[in-house]
Coordinates of C-alpha atoms and ligand atoms in Angstrom, one line a residue:
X876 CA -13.8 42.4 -38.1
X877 CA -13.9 40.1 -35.1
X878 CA -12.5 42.0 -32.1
X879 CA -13.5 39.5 -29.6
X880 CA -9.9 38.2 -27.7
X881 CA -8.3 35.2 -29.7
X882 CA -9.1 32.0 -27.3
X883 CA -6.3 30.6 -27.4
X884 CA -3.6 33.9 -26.7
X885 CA 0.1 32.8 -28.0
X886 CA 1.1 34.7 -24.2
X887 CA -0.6 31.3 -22.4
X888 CA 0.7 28.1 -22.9
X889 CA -2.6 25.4 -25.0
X890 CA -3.9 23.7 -22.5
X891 CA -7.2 22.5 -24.5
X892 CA -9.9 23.5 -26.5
X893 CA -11.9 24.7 -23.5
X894 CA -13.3 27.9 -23.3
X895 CA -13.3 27.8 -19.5
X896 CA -9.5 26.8 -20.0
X897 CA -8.2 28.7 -22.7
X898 CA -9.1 32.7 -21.4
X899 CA -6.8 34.2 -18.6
X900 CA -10.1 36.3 -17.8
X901 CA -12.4 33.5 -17.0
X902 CA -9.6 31.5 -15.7
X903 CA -8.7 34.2 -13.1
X904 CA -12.8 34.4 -12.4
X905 CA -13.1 31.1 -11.8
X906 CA -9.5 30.6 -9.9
X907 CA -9.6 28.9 -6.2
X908 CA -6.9 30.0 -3.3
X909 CA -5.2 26.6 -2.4
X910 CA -5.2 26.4 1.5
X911 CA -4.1 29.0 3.2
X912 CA -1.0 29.0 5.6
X913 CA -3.9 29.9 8.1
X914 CA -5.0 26.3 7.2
X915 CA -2.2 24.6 8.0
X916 CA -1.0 22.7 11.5
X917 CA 2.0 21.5 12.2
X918 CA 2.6 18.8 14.4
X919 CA 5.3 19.0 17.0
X920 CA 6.9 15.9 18.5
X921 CA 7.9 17.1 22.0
X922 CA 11.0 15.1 23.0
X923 CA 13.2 14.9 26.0
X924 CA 16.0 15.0 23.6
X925 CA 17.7 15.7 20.1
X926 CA 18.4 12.3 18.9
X927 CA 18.4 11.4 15.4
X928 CA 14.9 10.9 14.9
X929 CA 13.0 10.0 10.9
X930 CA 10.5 12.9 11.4
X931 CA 11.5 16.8 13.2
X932 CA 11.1 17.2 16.7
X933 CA 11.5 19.8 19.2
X934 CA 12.5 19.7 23.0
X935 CA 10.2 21.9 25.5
X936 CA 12.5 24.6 25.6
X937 CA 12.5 25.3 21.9
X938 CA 8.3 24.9 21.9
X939 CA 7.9 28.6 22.1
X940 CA 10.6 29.5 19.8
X941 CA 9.4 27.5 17.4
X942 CA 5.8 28.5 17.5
X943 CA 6.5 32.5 17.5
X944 CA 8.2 30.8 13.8
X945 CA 5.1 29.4 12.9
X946 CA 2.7 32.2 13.8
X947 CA 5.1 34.6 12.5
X948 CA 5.0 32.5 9.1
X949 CA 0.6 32.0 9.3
X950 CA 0.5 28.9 10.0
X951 CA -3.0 28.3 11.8
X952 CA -2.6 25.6 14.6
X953 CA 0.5 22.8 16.0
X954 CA -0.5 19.8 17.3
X955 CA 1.7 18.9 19.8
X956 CA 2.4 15.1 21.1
X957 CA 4.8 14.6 23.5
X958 CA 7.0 11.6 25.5
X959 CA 6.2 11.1 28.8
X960 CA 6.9 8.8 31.6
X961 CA 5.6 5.2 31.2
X962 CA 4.3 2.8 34.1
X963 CA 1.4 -0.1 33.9
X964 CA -1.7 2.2 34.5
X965 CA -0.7 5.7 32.8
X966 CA -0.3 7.2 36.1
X967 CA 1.6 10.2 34.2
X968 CA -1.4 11.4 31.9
X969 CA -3.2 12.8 33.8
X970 CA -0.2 14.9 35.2
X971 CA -0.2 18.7 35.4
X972 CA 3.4 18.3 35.0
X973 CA 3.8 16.0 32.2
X974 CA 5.9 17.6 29.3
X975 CA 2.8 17.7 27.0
X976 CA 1.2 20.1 29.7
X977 CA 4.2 22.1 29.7
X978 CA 4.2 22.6 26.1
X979 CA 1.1 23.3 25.6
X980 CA 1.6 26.3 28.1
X981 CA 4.8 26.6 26.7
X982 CA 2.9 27.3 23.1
X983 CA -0.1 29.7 24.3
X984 CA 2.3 32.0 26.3
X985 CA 4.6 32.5 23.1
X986 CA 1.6 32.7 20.3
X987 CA -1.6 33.4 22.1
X988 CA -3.8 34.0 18.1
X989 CA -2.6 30.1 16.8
X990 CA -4.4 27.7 17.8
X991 CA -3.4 24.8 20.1
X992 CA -4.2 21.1 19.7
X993 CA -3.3 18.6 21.3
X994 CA -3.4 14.7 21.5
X995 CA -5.7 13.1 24.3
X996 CA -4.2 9.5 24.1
X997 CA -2.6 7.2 26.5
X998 CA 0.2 5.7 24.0
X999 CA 2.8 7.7 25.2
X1000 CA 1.9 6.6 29.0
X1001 CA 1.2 3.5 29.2
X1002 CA 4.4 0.8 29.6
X1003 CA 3.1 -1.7 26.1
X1004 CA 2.9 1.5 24.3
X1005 CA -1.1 0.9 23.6
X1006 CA -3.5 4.0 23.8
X1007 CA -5.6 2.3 26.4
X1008 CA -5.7 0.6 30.0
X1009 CA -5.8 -3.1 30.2
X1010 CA -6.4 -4.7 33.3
X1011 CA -4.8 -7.4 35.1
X1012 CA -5.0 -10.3 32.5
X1013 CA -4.1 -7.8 29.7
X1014 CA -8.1 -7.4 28.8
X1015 CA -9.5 -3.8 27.6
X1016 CA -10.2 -1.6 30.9
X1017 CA -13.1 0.9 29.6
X1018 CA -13.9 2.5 32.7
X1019 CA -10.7 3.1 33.6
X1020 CA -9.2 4.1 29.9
X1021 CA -11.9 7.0 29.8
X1022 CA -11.4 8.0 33.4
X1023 CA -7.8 8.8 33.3
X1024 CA -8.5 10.3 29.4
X1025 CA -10.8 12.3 30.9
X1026 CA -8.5 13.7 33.8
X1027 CA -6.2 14.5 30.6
X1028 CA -8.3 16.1 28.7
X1029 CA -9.3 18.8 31.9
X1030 CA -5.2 19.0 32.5
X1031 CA -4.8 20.3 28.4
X1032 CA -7.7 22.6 29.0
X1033 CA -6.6 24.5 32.0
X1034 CA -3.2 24.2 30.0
X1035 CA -4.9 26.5 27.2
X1036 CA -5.6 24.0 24.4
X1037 CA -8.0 25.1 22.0
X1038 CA -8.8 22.2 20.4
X1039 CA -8.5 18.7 21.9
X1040 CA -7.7 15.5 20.0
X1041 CA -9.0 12.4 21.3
X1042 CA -7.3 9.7 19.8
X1043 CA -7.6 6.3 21.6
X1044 CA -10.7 5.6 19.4
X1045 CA -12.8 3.6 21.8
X1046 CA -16.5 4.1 22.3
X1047 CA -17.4 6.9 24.1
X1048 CA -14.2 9.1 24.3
X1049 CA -15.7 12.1 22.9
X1050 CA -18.5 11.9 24.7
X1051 CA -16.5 11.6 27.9
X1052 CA -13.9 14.4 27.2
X1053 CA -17.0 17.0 25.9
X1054 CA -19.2 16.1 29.4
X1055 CA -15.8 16.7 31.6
X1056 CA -14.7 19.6 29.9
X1057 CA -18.9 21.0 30.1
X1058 CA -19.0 20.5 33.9
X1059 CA -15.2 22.0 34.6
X1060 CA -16.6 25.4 32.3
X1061 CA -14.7 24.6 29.1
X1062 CA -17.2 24.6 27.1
X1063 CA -15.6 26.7 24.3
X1064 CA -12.6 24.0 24.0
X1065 CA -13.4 22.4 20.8
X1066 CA -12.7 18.3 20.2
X1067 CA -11.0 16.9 16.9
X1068 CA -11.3 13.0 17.8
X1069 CA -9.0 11.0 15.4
X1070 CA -10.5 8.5 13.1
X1071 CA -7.2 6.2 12.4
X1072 CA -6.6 4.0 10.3
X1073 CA -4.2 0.6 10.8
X1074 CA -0.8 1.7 8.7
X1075 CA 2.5 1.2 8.5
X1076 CA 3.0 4.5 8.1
X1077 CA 3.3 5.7 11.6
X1078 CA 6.6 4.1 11.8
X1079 CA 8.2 7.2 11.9
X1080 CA 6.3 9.2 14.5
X1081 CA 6.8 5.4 17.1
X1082 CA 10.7 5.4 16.4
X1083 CA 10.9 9.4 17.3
X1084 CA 8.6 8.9 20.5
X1085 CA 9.8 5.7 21.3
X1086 CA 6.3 4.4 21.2
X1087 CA 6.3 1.3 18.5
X1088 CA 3.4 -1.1 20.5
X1089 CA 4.4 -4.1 22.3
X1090 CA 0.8 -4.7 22.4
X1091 CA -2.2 -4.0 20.0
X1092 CA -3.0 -0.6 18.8
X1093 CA -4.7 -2.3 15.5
X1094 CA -7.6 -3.6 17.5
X1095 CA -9.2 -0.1 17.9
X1096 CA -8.1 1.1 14.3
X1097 CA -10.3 1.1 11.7
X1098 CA -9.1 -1.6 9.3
X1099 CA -7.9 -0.9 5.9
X1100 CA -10.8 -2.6 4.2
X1101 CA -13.7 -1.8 6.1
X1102 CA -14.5 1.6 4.8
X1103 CA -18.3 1.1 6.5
X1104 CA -16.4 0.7 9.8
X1105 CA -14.8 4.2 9.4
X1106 CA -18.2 6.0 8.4
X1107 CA -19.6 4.1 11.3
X1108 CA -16.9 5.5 13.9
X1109 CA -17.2 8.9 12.3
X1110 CA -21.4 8.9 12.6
X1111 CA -20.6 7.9 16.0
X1112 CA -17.5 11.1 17.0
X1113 CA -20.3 13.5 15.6
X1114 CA -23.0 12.0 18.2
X1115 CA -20.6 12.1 21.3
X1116 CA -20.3 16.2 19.6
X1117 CA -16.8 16.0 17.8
X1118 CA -17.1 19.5 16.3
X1119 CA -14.0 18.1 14.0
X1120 CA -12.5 15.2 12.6
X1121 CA -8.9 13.8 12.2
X1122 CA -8.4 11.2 9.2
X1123 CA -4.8 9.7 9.4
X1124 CA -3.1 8.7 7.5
X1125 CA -4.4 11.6 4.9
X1126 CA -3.5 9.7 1.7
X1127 CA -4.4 6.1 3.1
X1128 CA -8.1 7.6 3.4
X1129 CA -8.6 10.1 0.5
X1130 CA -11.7 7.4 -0.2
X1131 CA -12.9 8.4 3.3
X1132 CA -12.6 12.0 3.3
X1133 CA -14.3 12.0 -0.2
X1134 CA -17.0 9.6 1.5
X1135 CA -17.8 11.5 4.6
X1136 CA -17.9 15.0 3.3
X1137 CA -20.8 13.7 1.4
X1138 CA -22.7 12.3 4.2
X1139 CA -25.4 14.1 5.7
X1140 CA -24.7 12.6 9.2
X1141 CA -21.5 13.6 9.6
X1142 CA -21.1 17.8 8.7
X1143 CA -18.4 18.7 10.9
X1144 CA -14.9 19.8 9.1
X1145 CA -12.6 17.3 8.2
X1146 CA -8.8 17.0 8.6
X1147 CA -6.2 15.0 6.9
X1148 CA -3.3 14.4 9.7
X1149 CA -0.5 13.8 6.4
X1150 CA 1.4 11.6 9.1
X1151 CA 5.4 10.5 9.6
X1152 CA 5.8 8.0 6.7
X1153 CA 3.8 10.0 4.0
X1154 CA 6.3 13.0 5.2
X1155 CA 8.8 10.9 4.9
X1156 CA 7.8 9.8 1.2
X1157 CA 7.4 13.3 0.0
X1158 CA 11.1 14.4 1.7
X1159 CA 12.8 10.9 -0.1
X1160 CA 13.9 10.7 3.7
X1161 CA 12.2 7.4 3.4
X1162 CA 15.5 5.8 3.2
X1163 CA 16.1 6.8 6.9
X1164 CA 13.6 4.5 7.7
X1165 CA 13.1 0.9 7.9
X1166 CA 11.6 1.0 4.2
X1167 CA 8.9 -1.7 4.1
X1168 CA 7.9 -2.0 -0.1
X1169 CA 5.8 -4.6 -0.2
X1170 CA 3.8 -3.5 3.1
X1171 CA 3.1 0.1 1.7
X1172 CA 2.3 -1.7 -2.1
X1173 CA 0.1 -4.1 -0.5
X1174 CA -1.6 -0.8 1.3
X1175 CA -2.0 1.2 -1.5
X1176 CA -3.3 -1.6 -3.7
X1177 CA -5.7 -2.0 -0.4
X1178 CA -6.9 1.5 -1.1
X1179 CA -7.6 1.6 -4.8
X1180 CA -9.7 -1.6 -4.3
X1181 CA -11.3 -0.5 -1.6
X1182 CA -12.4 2.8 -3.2
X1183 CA -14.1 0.8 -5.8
X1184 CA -10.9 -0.5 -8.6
X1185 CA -12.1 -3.0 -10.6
X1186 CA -8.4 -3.5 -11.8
X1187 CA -5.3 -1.7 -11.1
X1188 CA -2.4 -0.6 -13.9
X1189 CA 0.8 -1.1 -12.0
X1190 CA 4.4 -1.5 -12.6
X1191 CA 4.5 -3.6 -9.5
X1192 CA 2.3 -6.2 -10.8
X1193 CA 4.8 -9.0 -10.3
X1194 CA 5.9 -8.4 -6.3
X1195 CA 2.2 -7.7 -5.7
X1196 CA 1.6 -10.7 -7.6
X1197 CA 4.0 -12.8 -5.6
X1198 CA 2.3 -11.6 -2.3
X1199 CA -1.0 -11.6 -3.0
X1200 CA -3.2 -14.9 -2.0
X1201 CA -3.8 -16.9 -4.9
X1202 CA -7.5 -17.3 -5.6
X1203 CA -8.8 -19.8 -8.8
X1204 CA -10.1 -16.8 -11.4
X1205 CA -13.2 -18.2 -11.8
X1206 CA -14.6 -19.0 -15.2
Ligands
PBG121 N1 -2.4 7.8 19.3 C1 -2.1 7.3 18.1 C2 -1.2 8.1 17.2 N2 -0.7 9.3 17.6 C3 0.2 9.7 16.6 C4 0.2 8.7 15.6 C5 1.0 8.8 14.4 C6 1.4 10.2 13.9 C7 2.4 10.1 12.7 O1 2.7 9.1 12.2 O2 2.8 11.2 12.3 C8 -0.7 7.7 16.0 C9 -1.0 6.5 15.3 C10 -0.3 5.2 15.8 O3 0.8 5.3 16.2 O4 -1.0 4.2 15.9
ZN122 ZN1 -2.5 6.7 21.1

């Protein structure tokens, strides 16, 4: 008589005809844990007020509230952005009493174990909104964009970050933030530089912090379809000794993540920042938003392309169609 358990038990639904599949035993050998809550960050939005906003916020006085929550649920890390006060040079930065200091304070008193990052940006400073200094005639100001992100950087250290997030992604940043933070004795503050992406789908998070550019943020963003660009920048964060690194938007580059984890030049851990709009998609609270189709079809058509489609299946073959540049099919 055969004894051995039937493959396919009548308890577990037929998935297949694989052995691998088919017995709870192996199954339950072979099972992976998903993430963890430990895994998880949350971003906070740190706003001066409660107004309707497409993404959640907090104000500072509910930071530490709301991270005893989080820690008290297992979440790992927040990342906290805040609004501050704007003027031409991004005098406010590099302020010990900006709100982002505050909350960041405000975070480590209230959950000393979770981990605090922070972003180390200029785009909530400066008065067009961009992440970096220009200069008189509007031109890129490098010296002066690293100096003042520098200052920052040491203000969210002696704050208590544990992990900061340089995110104006110009040459040299990390490099900057790590030899500040060395020579001021932080050397056990660890840097998760963000490797971004141009998208629409940061919409959210500029209408909440009332940052939506009035000048260019997309000239230091990697663009959509130059995946060789973003291996480039990330090579490049792992030089200047980014011990992390931030992909945003998470879905927009899956491709990348897949990409990088594979290269040998770049073996530092790798974190998906799922950001406002792709929130927004999975809550359907999309429709609070200025809902763009065709720009987020035209980017996810971007995507499959660029990860190597030959041809895509799509029900919105016609508007793509429509928008697409006409180009002679060869024959
Ligand atoms: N410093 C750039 C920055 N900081 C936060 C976000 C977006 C985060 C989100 O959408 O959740 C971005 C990208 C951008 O606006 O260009
Ligand atoms: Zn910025």
């Amino acid at each position: 008589m055969d004894t051995r358990p039937s493959p396919l038990p009548d308890t577990e639904p037929v998935t297949g005809s694989s052995p691998v599949r088919a017995r709870p035993a192996v199954r339950r050998f072979l099972h992976r844990e998903p993430l963890l809550p430990a895994d998880l960050c949350m971003p906070l939005l740190v706003r001066r007020g409660e107004a309707a906003s497409p993404v959640p916020t907090v104000t500072l006085d509910q930071v530490g509230a709301t991270v005893r929550e989080l820690a008290g649920l297992g979440v790992g890390a927040v990342k906290i952005f805040a609004e501050g006060t704007r003027d031409e040079n991004g005098g406010d930065a590099a302020s010990a009493a900006a709100p982002l200091i505050h909350a960041i304070q405000a975070a480590k008193d209230a959950a000393p174990d979770l981990a605090v990052m922070t972003e180390t940006c200029l785009c909530s400073y400066t008065a067009a909104r961009v992440c970096v200094l220009t200069d008189d005639h509007g031109r890129y100001d490098h010296a002066a964009t690293l100096n003042v992100l520098g200052e920052q950087a040491l203000r969210q250290a002696e704050a208590g970050a544990d992990i900061l997030g340089p995110a104006a992604m110009v040459d040299g940043l990390t490099g900057r933030v790590r030899d500040v933070l060395d020579a001021a004795g932080y050397r056990d503050v660890a840097l998760m530089p963000h490797l971004i992406m141009t998208s629409r789908m940061y919409d959210g998070y500029r209408a909440a912090m009332n940052a939506a550019p009035k000048g260019n943020r997309a000239a230091f963003q990697v663009h959509p379809s130059r995946p060789e660009q973003a291996v480039q920048v990330a090579r490049r964060m792992v030089e200047e000794g980014a011990d992390m690194i931030l992909l945003e938007p998470a879905l927009h580059t899956i491709d990348l993540l897949a990409r990088l984890v594979a290269d040998d030049q770049v073996s530092v851990p790798l974190v998906p920042f799922c950001v406002s709009g792709e929130w927004a998609q999975l809550t359907h609270s999309g429709t609070r938003l200025p809902v763009d189709y065709m720009a987020d079809l035209i980017e996810r058509l971007t995507m499959y392309r660029r990860s190597g489609a030959a041809a895509v299946i799509s029900y919105s073959a016609p508007e793509a169609a429509r928008e697409l540049v006409q180009i002679p099919h060869p024959r």
